[in-house]
C-alpha cells in the first residue's frame, strides 16, 4: 500500500546538525561581519558543488534565557513553551576550507531587531553556533552566453561565491545594492563580469532601494543569460515578472528567490510563503 504524501515528506532524512565555534571575526564593512567557524563538527558538514549553499541557524529567542548550543529541539519542545524555543535563521556558507576545517559566513548587521544580525554583531571568538544543512543548488553554467547576478546585502555572500566559481572567460554583470560606498569590498570575479555597486544612501527602505531599477536599466545582451537574483521579497516579485515575462528568461536559467522581507521577522517571512503575499511565482505557489 502506498504511503500518504504527508508521511513520505516527514520521513525525508534530516540535514546534518552541527555546533561550530567562532574562531575569527572580520569587519568587512560597517554593515558586514565575516565569521569563521571551526571545530570537530566540521566533519559533519557535507559540502556540495552548489555555490549558494545555505544553512539553518538555530538561535535562542531570548539571548538572556541562558539557552546555549547544543540544543535538542525535540527535547526542548517537551519542556519549553513555543515562544521560548530557539528559532531558525537562514545564512549562506560563503566558503569552506577543508584544509583548515573551517567555514565562513557573512552577516548583515541590520540594526537592533532580530536574532541573527544582533548575534553576529556581538559574537566573540569561542561562541558556539548550531546549524543544519547545507541546502542550495545553483552553479554557474559555463555554457551560458552571459551571466546576470543581482541582489542586496543578504545576497552578497552567495553572489560573491558565485563570482568566485565562474569560469575565467565568463561575461556579464553583477549589480549589488548596499547602503553607502563604505560597504563595498573586493569580490573576486572574472574580468568579463562588470561588478557595479549601487548605493541607497542609508539602510534599506522600499523608497530608497535602487536595485530593481538598475536591473531594468541594464543594457540587455544577446544570447542565453543565466541569472542569479536574490534579495528583498517585493523587489524579487517585480524582477521575476521582468526577467521571466518581459525578457523571456527561461525558468531553468533563473535562480530567483526572496531572501528576506522588509518589516518581517524570518519566521513570519517563511510562514507567508504559503500565502499569496509570499509567493514569487503565484501561478505555481513556488518560491524559486
Ligand atoms: C537562502 C538564504 C540565504 C541567506 N544568506 C544570508 C547571508 O549570507 N547573510 C545575511 O546577512 N543574510 C542572509 N539571508 C537573509 C537572512 O536570512 C535574513 O535577513 C534574516 O531575516 C536575518 O535574521 P535576523 O534574525 O537578523 O532578523 P529577523 O528577526 O528575521 O528580522 C528582524 C527585522 O530585521 C529586518 N531584516 C532582516 N534582514 C534584513 C536585512 N538583510 N536588511 C535589512 N533589514 C533586515 C526584518 O525585515 C525585520 O524587520 C539569507 C536568506 C536566505 C533565504
mmCIF file of C-alpha atoms and ligand atoms in Angstrom:
data_model
loop_
_atom_site.group_PDB
_atom_site.id
_atom_site.type_symbol
_atom_site.label_atom_id
_atom_site.label_comp_id
_atom_site.label_asym_id
_atom_site.label_seq_id
_atom_site.Cartn_x
_atom_site.Cartn_y
_atom_site.Cartn_z
ATOM 1 C CA UNK A 1 0.000 0.000 0.000
ATOM 2 C CA UNK A 2 1.399 3.434 -0.896
ATOM 3 C CA UNK A 3 2.145 5.882 1.927
ATOM 4 C CA UNK A 4 0.199 9.139 2.234
ATOM 5 C CA UNK A 5 2.190 12.125 0.851
ATOM 6 C CA UNK A 6 2.469 13.838 4.255
ATOM 7 C CA UNK A 7 4.112 10.777 5.815
ATOM 8 C CA UNK A 8 6.552 10.458 2.934
ATOM 9 C CA UNK A 9 7.551 14.127 3.294
ATOM 10 C CA UNK A 10 8.097 13.791 7.063
ATOM 11 C CA UNK A 11 10.249 10.721 6.630
ATOM 12 C CA UNK A 12 12.809 12.622 4.469
ATOM 13 C CA UNK A 13 16.207 12.427 6.181
ATOM 14 C CA UNK A 14 17.031 15.474 8.285
ATOM 15 C CA UNK A 15 20.033 17.510 7.211
ATOM 16 C CA UNK A 16 23.055 17.045 9.496
ATOM 17 C CA UNK A 17 23.217 19.279 12.581
ATOM 18 C CA UNK A 18 26.474 20.920 13.591
ATOM 19 C CA UNK A 19 27.660 23.002 16.522
ATOM 20 C CA UNK A 20 30.694 25.023 15.498
ATOM 21 C CA UNK A 21 32.842 27.526 17.314
ATOM 22 C CA UNK A 22 33.661 31.090 16.283
ATOM 23 C CA UNK A 23 37.398 31.113 15.525
ATOM 24 C CA UNK A 24 37.756 34.506 13.794
ATOM 25 C CA UNK A 25 35.725 37.659 13.167
ATOM 26 C CA UNK A 26 36.419 40.243 10.485
ATOM 27 C CA UNK A 27 34.633 43.529 9.803
ATOM 28 C CA UNK A 28 34.175 43.606 6.050
ATOM 29 C CA UNK A 29 32.351 46.944 6.110
ATOM 30 C CA UNK A 30 30.244 48.958 8.583
ATOM 31 C CA UNK A 31 27.295 46.636 7.894
ATOM 32 C CA UNK A 32 29.004 43.303 7.302
ATOM 33 C CA UNK A 33 30.797 40.837 9.561
ATOM 34 C CA UNK A 34 32.567 37.733 8.274
ATOM 35 C CA UNK A 35 32.677 34.990 10.884
ATOM 36 C CA UNK A 36 34.871 31.909 10.585
ATOM 37 C CA UNK A 37 33.692 28.733 12.312
ATOM 38 C CA UNK A 38 35.771 25.705 13.255
ATOM 39 C CA UNK A 39 35.694 22.635 15.484
ATOM 40 C CA UNK A 40 35.166 18.888 15.299
ATOM 41 C CA UNK A 41 31.666 19.182 13.809
ATOM 42 C CA UNK A 42 33.251 20.460 10.590
ATOM 43 C CA UNK A 43 33.495 16.782 9.642
ATOM 44 C CA UNK A 44 29.681 16.560 9.666
ATOM 45 C CA UNK A 45 29.356 19.338 7.080
ATOM 46 C CA UNK A 46 28.540 17.666 3.759
ATOM 47 C CA UNK A 47 29.915 20.124 1.250
ATOM 48 C CA UNK A 48 28.368 20.291 -2.221
ATOM 49 C CA UNK A 49 29.126 21.776 -5.634
ATOM 50 C CA UNK A 50 26.358 24.372 -5.167
ATOM 51 C CA UNK A 51 27.707 27.885 -4.692
ATOM 52 C CA UNK A 52 24.559 29.174 -2.966
ATOM 53 C CA UNK A 53 24.793 26.685 -0.123
ATOM 54 C CA UNK A 54 22.834 27.763 2.896
ATOM 55 C CA UNK A 55 22.336 26.541 6.443
ATOM 56 C CA UNK A 56 19.602 26.980 9.038
ATOM 57 C CA UNK A 57 20.944 28.547 12.209
ATOM 58 C CA UNK A 58 19.197 27.808 15.481
ATOM 59 C CA UNK A 59 19.241 30.766 17.864
ATOM 60 C CA UNK A 60 17.639 31.344 21.295
ATOM 61 C CA UNK A 61 14.654 33.694 21.032
ATOM 62 C CA UNK A 62 15.771 35.427 24.182
ATOM 63 C CA UNK A 63 19.552 35.754 24.407
ATOM 64 C CA UNK A 64 19.129 36.344 28.180
ATOM 65 C CA UNK A 65 17.463 32.915 28.626
ATOM 66 C CA UNK A 66 20.794 31.151 29.192
ATOM 67 C CA UNK A 67 19.971 28.580 26.480
ATOM 68 C CA UNK A 68 23.197 27.617 24.730
ATOM 69 C CA UNK A 69 24.059 25.148 21.952
ATOM 70 C CA UNK A 70 23.895 22.220 21.616
ATOM 71 C CA UNK A 71 20.089 22.307 21.570
ATOM 72 C CA UNK A 72 17.982 19.198 21.187
ATOM 73 C CA UNK A 73 14.896 20.802 19.723
ATOM 74 C CA UNK A 74 12.787 17.662 20.106
ATOM 75 C CA UNK A 75 13.620 17.558 23.829
ATOM 76 C CA UNK A 76 13.166 21.301 24.315
ATOM 77 C CA UNK A 77 9.700 21.076 22.737
ATOM 78 C CA UNK A 78 8.671 18.786 25.606
ATOM 79 C CA UNK A 79 9.611 21.307 28.262
ATOM 80 C CA UNK A 80 9.523 24.835 26.860
ATOM 81 C CA UNK A 81 6.584 26.928 25.638
ATOM 82 C CA UNK A 82 6.649 27.709 21.893
ATOM 83 C CA UNK A 83 7.661 31.313 22.438
ATOM 84 C CA UNK A 84 10.839 30.204 24.250
ATOM 85 C CA UNK A 85 12.064 27.669 21.679
ATOM 86 C CA UNK A 86 15.126 28.508 19.573
ATOM 87 C CA UNK A 87 14.264 29.928 16.138
ATOM 88 C CA UNK A 88 15.701 29.281 12.697
ATOM 89 C CA UNK A 89 17.509 31.804 10.514
ATOM 90 C CA UNK A 90 18.913 31.125 7.032
ATOM 91 C CA UNK A 91 22.508 32.004 6.083
ATOM 92 C CA UNK A 92 24.802 31.323 3.138
ATOM 93 C CA UNK A 93 28.028 29.460 3.701
ATOM 94 C CA UNK A 94 30.270 31.761 1.744
ATOM 95 C CA UNK A 95 33.269 29.435 1.654
ATOM 96 C CA UNK A 96 34.508 26.144 3.038
ATOM 97 C CA UNK A 97 38.173 25.343 3.669
ATOM 98 C CA UNK A 98 38.805 21.607 4.122
ATOM 99 C CA UNK A 99 42.497 22.254 4.863
ATOM 100 C CA UNK A 100 41.840 24.304 7.977
ATOM 101 C CA UNK A 101 38.467 22.610 8.592
ATOM 102 C CA UNK A 102 36.714 25.960 8.765
ATOM 103 C CA UNK A 103 33.810 27.645 7.024
ATOM 104 C CA UNK A 104 32.824 31.284 6.697
ATOM 105 C CA UNK A 105 29.506 33.099 6.843
ATOM 106 C CA UNK A 106 28.920 36.798 6.229
ATOM 107 C CA UNK A 107 26.279 38.513 8.363
ATOM 108 C CA UNK A 108 24.456 41.747 7.515
ATOM 109 C CA UNK A 109 24.350 43.940 10.609
ATOM 110 C CA UNK A 110 20.913 45.451 10.084
ATOM 111 C CA UNK A 111 20.181 47.065 13.445
ATOM 112 C CA UNK A 112 18.994 46.000 16.860
ATOM 113 C CA UNK A 113 15.999 43.987 15.633
ATOM 114 C CA UNK A 114 16.155 40.273 15.034
ATOM 115 C CA UNK A 115 18.244 37.388 16.313
ATOM 116 C CA UNK A 116 20.977 36.522 13.828
ATOM 117 C CA UNK A 117 22.106 40.070 12.968
ATOM 118 C CA UNK A 118 22.469 41.054 16.663
ATOM 119 C CA UNK A 119 24.067 37.653 17.455
ATOM 120 C CA UNK A 120 26.731 38.304 14.806
ATOM 121 C CA UNK A 121 27.252 41.879 15.933
ATOM 122 C CA UNK A 122 28.091 40.695 19.453
ATOM 123 C CA UNK A 123 29.839 37.434 18.546
ATOM 124 C CA UNK A 124 33.178 36.666 20.184
ATOM 125 C CA UNK A 125 35.822 34.055 19.473
ATOM 126 C CA UNK A 126 34.770 30.904 21.332
ATOM 127 C CA UNK A 127 30.991 31.433 20.902
ATOM 128 C CA UNK A 128 29.065 28.431 19.630
ATOM 129 C CA UNK A 129 26.568 28.372 16.775
ATOM 130 C CA UNK A 130 24.250 25.481 15.923
ATOM 131 C CA UNK A 131 23.040 24.935 12.374
ATOM 132 C CA UNK A 132 21.836 22.298 9.945
ATOM 133 C CA UNK A 133 22.364 21.896 6.238
ATOM 134 C CA UNK A 134 23.552 22.698 3.686
ATOM 135 C CA UNK A 135 20.857 23.195 1.031
ATOM 136 C CA UNK A 136 21.303 25.057 -2.252
ATOM 137 C CA UNK A 137 21.638 24.124 -5.898
ATOM 138 C CA UNK A 138 22.855 26.977 -8.135
ATOM 139 C CA UNK A 139 26.051 26.517 -10.118
ATOM 140 C CA UNK A 140 27.347 28.870 -12.816
ATOM 141 C CA UNK A 141 26.714 27.331 -16.238
ATOM 142 C CA UNK A 142 29.872 27.563 -18.382
ATOM 143 C CA UNK A 143 27.659 27.239 -21.488
ATOM 144 C CA UNK A 144 25.617 30.385 -20.744
ATOM 145 C CA UNK A 145 26.311 33.281 -23.147
ATOM 146 C CA UNK A 146 26.301 35.740 -20.252
ATOM 147 C CA UNK A 147 25.535 35.997 -16.548
ATOM 148 C CA UNK A 148 23.378 38.386 -14.581
ATOM 149 C CA UNK A 149 23.833 38.477 -10.798
ATOM 150 C CA UNK A 150 21.871 40.913 -8.674
ATOM 151 C CA UNK A 151 20.924 41.377 -5.062
ATOM 152 C CA UNK A 152 21.061 43.373 -1.863
ATOM 153 C CA UNK A 153 23.367 42.786 1.119
ATOM 154 C CA UNK A 154 21.792 39.467 2.141
ATOM 155 C CA UNK A 155 22.692 38.002 -1.264
ATOM 156 C CA UNK A 156 26.296 39.259 -1.402
ATOM 157 C CA UNK A 157 27.771 36.108 0.212
ATOM 158 C CA UNK A 158 26.064 33.941 -2.432
ATOM 159 C CA UNK A 159 26.860 36.359 -5.275
ATOM 160 C CA UNK A 160 30.471 36.512 -4.081
ATOM 161 C CA UNK A 161 30.716 32.710 -4.026
ATOM 162 C CA UNK A 162 29.099 32.526 -7.481
ATOM 163 C CA UNK A 163 31.532 35.071 -8.956
ATOM 164 C CA UNK A 164 34.489 33.232 -7.461
ATOM 165 C CA UNK A 165 33.278 29.973 -9.060
ATOM 166 C CA UNK A 166 32.730 31.406 -12.575
ATOM 167 C CA UNK A 167 34.967 30.262 -15.418
ATOM 168 C CA UNK A 168 37.679 32.825 -16.322
ATOM 169 C CA UNK A 169 36.000 33.618 -19.635
ATOM 170 C CA UNK A 170 32.556 34.306 -18.126
ATOM 171 C CA UNK A 171 30.985 37.624 -19.130
ATOM 172 C CA UNK A 172 28.079 39.622 -17.752
ATOM 173 C CA UNK A 173 27.048 41.928 -14.946
ATOM 174 C CA UNK A 174 26.811 41.797 -11.158
ATOM 175 C CA UNK A 175 24.650 44.507 -9.589
ATOM 176 C CA UNK A 176 24.950 44.775 -5.817
ATOM 177 C CA UNK A 177 22.986 47.140 -3.604
ATOM 178 C CA UNK A 178 24.498 48.410 -0.334
ATOM 179 C CA UNK A 179 23.952 51.389 1.958
ATOM 180 C CA UNK A 180 26.958 53.536 1.026
ATOM 181 C CA UNK A 181 30.365 53.401 -0.616
ATOM 182 C CA UNK A 182 31.866 52.293 2.721
ATOM 183 C CA UNK A 183 30.021 48.998 2.340
ATOM 184 C CA UNK A 184 31.903 47.974 -0.784
ATOM 185 C CA UNK A 185 34.697 45.441 -0.655
ATOM 186 C CA UNK A 186 36.705 43.431 -3.139
ATOM 187 C CA UNK A 187 34.960 40.485 -4.726
ATOM 188 C CA UNK A 188 36.938 38.051 -6.846
ATOM 189 C CA UNK A 189 35.334 37.991 -10.291
ATOM 190 C CA UNK A 190 36.291 37.127 -13.874
ATOM 191 C CA UNK A 191 37.460 40.157 -15.852
ATOM 192 C CA UNK A 192 34.469 39.916 -18.161
ATOM 193 C CA UNK A 193 31.954 40.352 -15.351
ATOM 194 C CA UNK A 194 31.307 44.016 -14.655
ATOM 195 C CA UNK A 195 30.673 44.425 -10.921
ATOM 196 C CA UNK A 196 28.595 47.521 -10.085
ATOM 197 C CA UNK A 197 27.949 48.623 -6.504
ATOM 198 C CA UNK A 198 24.751 50.608 -6.086
ATOM 199 C CA UNK A 199 24.198 52.915 -3.114
ATOM 200 C CA UNK A 200 20.883 53.531 -1.397
ATOM 201 C CA UNK A 201 22.410 56.212 0.807
ATOM 202 C CA UNK A 202 21.359 54.500 4.061
ATOM 203 C CA UNK A 203 19.513 51.490 5.473
ATOM 204 C CA UNK A 204 17.110 49.610 3.217
ATOM 205 C CA UNK A 205 13.658 51.097 2.755
ATOM 206 C CA UNK A 206 11.156 50.390 -0.013
ATOM 207 C CA UNK A 207 11.630 54.021 -1.080
ATOM 208 C CA UNK A 208 15.442 54.130 -1.148
ATOM 209 C CA UNK A 209 16.190 50.767 -2.781
ATOM 210 C CA UNK A 210 17.648 51.081 -6.289
ATOM 211 C CA UNK A 211 18.392 47.525 -7.383
ATOM 212 C CA UNK A 212 15.134 46.873 -9.207
ATOM 213 C CA UNK A 213 15.539 49.887 -11.476
ATOM 214 C CA UNK A 214 19.218 49.142 -12.033
ATOM 215 C CA UNK A 215 18.399 45.645 -13.305
ATOM 216 C CA UNK A 216 15.702 47.051 -15.568
ATOM 217 C CA UNK A 217 18.069 49.746 -16.898
ATOM 218 C CA UNK A 218 20.833 47.273 -17.705
ATOM 219 C CA UNK A 219 21.501 47.113 -21.466
ATOM 220 C CA UNK A 220 20.317 43.631 -22.441
ATOM 221 C CA UNK A 221 22.852 41.396 -24.165
ATOM 222 C CA UNK A 222 22.146 38.878 -26.908
ATOM 223 C CA UNK A 223 22.231 35.162 -26.233
ATOM 224 C CA UNK A 224 21.266 32.927 -23.343
ATOM 225 C CA UNK A 225 21.548 34.542 -19.948
ATOM 226 C CA UNK A 226 21.875 32.645 -16.683
ATOM 227 C CA UNK A 227 20.542 34.824 -13.881
ATOM 228 C CA UNK A 228 21.110 34.643 -10.121
ATOM 229 C CA UNK A 229 18.907 37.230 -8.430
ATOM 230 C CA UNK A 230 18.058 37.265 -4.708
ATOM 231 C CA UNK A 231 17.060 39.798 -2.085
ATOM 232 C CA UNK A 232 14.083 41.570 -0.578
ATOM 233 C CA UNK A 233 10.754 39.935 -1.381
ATOM 234 C CA UNK A 234 8.816 42.734 -3.084
ATOM 235 C CA UNK A 235 11.760 43.503 -5.348
ATOM 236 C CA UNK A 236 12.106 39.841 -6.228
ATOM 237 C CA UNK A 237 8.416 39.685 -7.187
ATOM 238 C CA UNK A 238 8.862 42.574 -9.583
ATOM 239 C CA UNK A 239 12.143 41.290 -11.029
ATOM 240 C CA UNK A 240 10.637 37.863 -11.528
ATOM 241 C CA UNK A 241 7.957 39.386 -13.738
ATOM 242 C CA UNK A 242 10.542 41.499 -15.585
ATOM 243 C CA UNK A 243 13.027 38.690 -16.196
ATOM 244 C CA UNK A 244 10.577 35.862 -16.830
ATOM 245 C CA UNK A 245 7.759 37.595 -18.634
ATOM 246 C CA UNK A 246 9.340 40.657 -20.235
ATOM 247 C CA UNK A 247 12.830 39.398 -21.016
ATOM 248 C CA UNK A 248 11.771 35.794 -21.554
ATOM 249 C CA UNK A 249 14.464 34.289 -19.327
ATOM 250 C CA UNK A 250 13.776 30.584 -19.089
ATOM 251 C CA UNK A 251 12.837 29.316 -15.609
ATOM 252 C CA UNK A 252 15.693 26.811 -15.821
ATOM 253 C CA UNK A 253 18.152 29.706 -16.266
ATOM 254 C CA UNK A 254 16.731 31.801 -13.463
ATOM 255 C CA UNK A 255 17.694 31.340 -9.810
ATOM 256 C CA UNK A 256 15.489 33.965 -8.181
ATOM 257 C CA UNK A 257 14.096 33.973 -4.662
ATOM 258 C CA UNK A 258 13.308 36.198 -1.722
ATOM 259 C CA UNK A 259 15.991 36.083 0.992
ATOM 260 C CA UNK A 260 14.048 38.283 3.419
ATOM 261 C CA UNK A 261 11.050 40.629 3.571
ATOM 262 C CA UNK A 262 11.033 44.199 4.793
ATOM 263 C CA UNK A 263 9.332 44.524 8.187
ATOM 264 C CA UNK A 264 9.058 40.744 8.684
ATOM 265 C CA UNK A 265 10.975 38.503 11.049
ATOM 266 C CA UNK A 266 12.150 35.390 9.262
ATOM 267 C CA UNK A 267 9.505 33.218 10.953
ATOM 268 C CA UNK A 268 6.738 35.406 9.525
ATOM 269 C CA UNK A 269 8.525 35.634 6.170
ATOM 270 C CA UNK A 270 8.744 31.812 5.978
ATOM 271 C CA UNK A 271 5.135 31.326 7.088
ATOM 272 C CA UNK A 272 3.932 33.799 4.455
ATOM 273 C CA UNK A 273 5.397 31.625 1.694
ATOM 274 C CA UNK A 274 2.121 29.704 1.871
ATOM 275 C CA UNK A 275 0.083 32.901 1.289
ATOM 276 C CA UNK A 276 -0.324 34.992 -1.874
ATOM 277 C CA UNK A 277 1.795 37.808 -0.365
ATOM 278 C CA UNK A 278 4.767 35.448 -0.011
ATOM 279 C CA UNK A 279 4.660 33.906 -3.460
ATOM 280 C CA UNK A 280 7.239 34.789 -6.060
ATOM 281 C CA UNK A 281 5.668 32.506 -8.663
ATOM 282 C CA UNK A 282 1.957 32.899 -7.766
ATOM 283 C CA UNK A 283 0.763 30.666 -10.608
ATOM 284 C CA UNK A 284 2.529 27.661 -9.082
ATOM 285 C CA UNK A 285 2.938 28.760 -5.466
ATOM 286 C CA UNK A 286 6.691 28.175 -5.821
ATOM 287 C CA UNK A 287 9.309 30.348 -4.143
ATOM 288 C CA UNK A 288 12.100 29.912 -6.696
HETATM 289 C C1 LIG B 1 18.925 31.112 1.179
HETATM 290 C C2 LIG B 1 19.194 32.356 2.020
HETATM 291 C C3 LIG B 1 20.489 32.761 2.246
HETATM 292 C C4 LIG B 1 20.748 33.907 3.018
HETATM 293 N N1 LIG B 1 22.038 34.268 3.242
HETATM 294 C C5 LIG B 1 22.316 35.336 4.025
HETATM 295 C C6 LIG B 1 23.671 35.686 4.325
HETATM 296 O O1 LIG B 1 24.608 35.004 3.925
HETATM 297 N N2 LIG B 1 23.881 36.785 5.093
HETATM 298 C C7 LIG B 1 22.848 37.539 5.585
HETATM 299 O O2 LIG B 1 23.118 38.517 6.298
HETATM 300 N N3 LIG B 1 21.565 37.224 5.320
HETATM 301 C C8 LIG B 1 21.272 36.138 4.574
HETATM 302 N N4 LIG B 1 19.978 35.780 4.332
HETATM 303 C C9 LIG B 1 18.915 36.647 4.846
HETATM 304 C C10 LIG B 1 18.612 36.361 6.332
HETATM 305 O O3 LIG B 1 18.146 35.037 6.482
HETATM 306 C C11 LIG B 1 17.518 37.339 6.790
HETATM 307 O O4 LIG B 1 17.985 38.657 6.636
HETATM 308 C C12 LIG B 1 17.061 37.093 8.226
HETATM 309 O O5 LIG B 1 15.797 37.712 8.373
HETATM 310 C C13 LIG B 1 18.005 37.658 9.265
HETATM 311 O O6 LIG B 1 17.557 37.264 10.542
HETATM 312 P P1 LIG B 1 17.592 38.223 11.813
HETATM 313 O O7 LIG B 1 17.330 37.376 12.995
HETATM 314 O O8 LIG B 1 18.834 39.063 11.791
HETATM 315 O O9 LIG B 1 16.371 39.229 11.583
HETATM 316 P P2 LIG B 1 14.789 38.861 11.712
HETATM 317 O O10 LIG B 1 14.417 38.560 13.108
HETATM 318 O O11 LIG B 1 14.450 37.829 10.694
HETATM 319 O O12 LIG B 1 14.124 40.256 11.286
HETATM 320 C C14 LIG B 1 14.083 41.385 12.160
HETATM 321 C C15 LIG B 1 13.847 42.648 11.335
HETATM 322 O O13 LIG B 1 15.024 42.937 10.549
HETATM 323 C C16 LIG B 1 14.666 43.075 9.169
HETATM 324 N N5 LIG B 1 15.754 42.494 8.348
HETATM 325 C C17 LIG B 1 16.083 41.184 8.236
HETATM 326 N N6 LIG B 1 17.105 41.031 7.383
HETATM 327 C C18 LIG B 1 17.426 42.268 6.947
HETATM 328 C C19 LIG B 1 18.413 42.762 6.037
HETATM 329 N N7 LIG B 1 19.275 41.944 5.406
HETATM 330 N N8 LIG B 1 18.471 44.100 5.836
HETATM 331 C C20 LIG B 1 17.617 44.950 6.455
HETATM 332 N N9 LIG B 1 16.647 44.538 7.337
HETATM 333 C C21 LIG B 1 16.564 43.212 7.573
HETATM 334 C C22 LIG B 1 13.363 42.279 9.015
HETATM 335 O O14 LIG B 1 12.617 42.753 7.924
HETATM 336 C C23 LIG B 1 12.676 42.519 10.351
HETATM 337 O O15 LIG B 1 12.000 43.757 10.333
HETATM 338 C C24 LIG B 1 19.678 34.642 3.562
HETATM 339 C C25 LIG B 1 18.363 34.208 3.354
HETATM 340 C C26 LIG B 1 18.127 33.085 2.573
HETATM 341 C C27 LIG B 1 16.708 32.635 2.363
#
